[in-house]
Tab-separated table of C-alpha atoms in Angstrom:
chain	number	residue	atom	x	y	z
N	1	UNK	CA	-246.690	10.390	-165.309
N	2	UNK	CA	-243.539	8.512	-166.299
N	3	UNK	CA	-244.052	6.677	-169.946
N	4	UNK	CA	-242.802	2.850	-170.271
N	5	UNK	CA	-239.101	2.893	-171.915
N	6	UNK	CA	-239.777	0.790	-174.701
N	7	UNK	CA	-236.850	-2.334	-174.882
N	8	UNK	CA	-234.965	-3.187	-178.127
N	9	UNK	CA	-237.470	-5.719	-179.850
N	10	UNK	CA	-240.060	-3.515	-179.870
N	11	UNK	CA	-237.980	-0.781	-180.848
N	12	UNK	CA	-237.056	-2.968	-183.844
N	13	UNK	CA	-240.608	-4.251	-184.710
N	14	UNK	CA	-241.795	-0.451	-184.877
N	15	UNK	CA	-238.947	0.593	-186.828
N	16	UNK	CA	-239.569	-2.478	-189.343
N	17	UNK	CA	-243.209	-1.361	-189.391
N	18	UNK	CA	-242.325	2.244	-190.456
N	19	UNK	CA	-240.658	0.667	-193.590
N	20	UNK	CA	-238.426	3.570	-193.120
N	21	UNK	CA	-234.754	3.705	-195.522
N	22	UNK	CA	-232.803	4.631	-192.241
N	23	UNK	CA	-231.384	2.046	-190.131
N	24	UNK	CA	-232.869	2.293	-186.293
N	25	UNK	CA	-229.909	3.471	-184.772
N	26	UNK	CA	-229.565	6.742	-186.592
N	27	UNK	CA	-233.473	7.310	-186.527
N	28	UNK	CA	-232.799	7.145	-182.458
N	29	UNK	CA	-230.300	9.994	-182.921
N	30	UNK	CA	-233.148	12.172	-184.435
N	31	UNK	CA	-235.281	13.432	-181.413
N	32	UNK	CA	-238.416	14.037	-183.447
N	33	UNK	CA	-237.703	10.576	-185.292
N	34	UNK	CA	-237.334	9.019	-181.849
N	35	UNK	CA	-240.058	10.159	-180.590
N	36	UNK	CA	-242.137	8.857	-183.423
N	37	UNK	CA	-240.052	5.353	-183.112
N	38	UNK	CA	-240.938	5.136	-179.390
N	39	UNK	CA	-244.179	5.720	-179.569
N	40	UNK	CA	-245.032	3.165	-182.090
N	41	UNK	CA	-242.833	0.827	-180.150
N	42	UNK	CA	-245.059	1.482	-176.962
N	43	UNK	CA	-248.269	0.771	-179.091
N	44	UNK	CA	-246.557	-2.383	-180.052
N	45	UNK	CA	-245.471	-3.471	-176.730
N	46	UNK	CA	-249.507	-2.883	-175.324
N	47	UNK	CA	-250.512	-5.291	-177.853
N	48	UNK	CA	-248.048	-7.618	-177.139
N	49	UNK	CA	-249.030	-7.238	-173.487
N	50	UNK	CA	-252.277	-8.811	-174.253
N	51	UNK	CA	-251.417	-11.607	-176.407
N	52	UNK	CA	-251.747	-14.684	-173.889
N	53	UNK	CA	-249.672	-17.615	-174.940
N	54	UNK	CA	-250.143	-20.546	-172.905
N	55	UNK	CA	-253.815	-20.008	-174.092
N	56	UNK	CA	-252.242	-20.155	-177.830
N	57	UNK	CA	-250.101	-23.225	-176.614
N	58	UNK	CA	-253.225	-24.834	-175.504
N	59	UNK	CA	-255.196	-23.910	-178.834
N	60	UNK	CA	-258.098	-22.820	-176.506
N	61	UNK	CA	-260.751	-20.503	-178.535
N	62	UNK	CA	-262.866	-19.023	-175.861
């Protein structure tokens, strides 16, 4: 099973949630670092996935 390459913004979201000293581009040069980056990333982007915002926009509550 092929696993979702996670884009830029989310790689940037999980790195800011990491709170890690190391800026994101060297943490991607790490492989067990990236790995850890990407998945967090693809966590992120799942919830993001759900989030429907025309149904924000519309400030309906069901």
């Amino acid at each position: 099973m092929n696993r979702i390459a996670p884009d830029r913004a989310a790689l940037e979201v999980a790195h800011s949630w990491l709170r890690t000293p190391s800026p994101l581009d060297e943490m991607l040069k790490t492989p067990a670092l990236k790995i850890v980056l990407e998945a967090v990333a693809r966590r992120h982007m799942q919830r993001r996935s759900r989030v429907d915002v025309k149904k924000l926009q519309a400030n309906d509550k069901e």
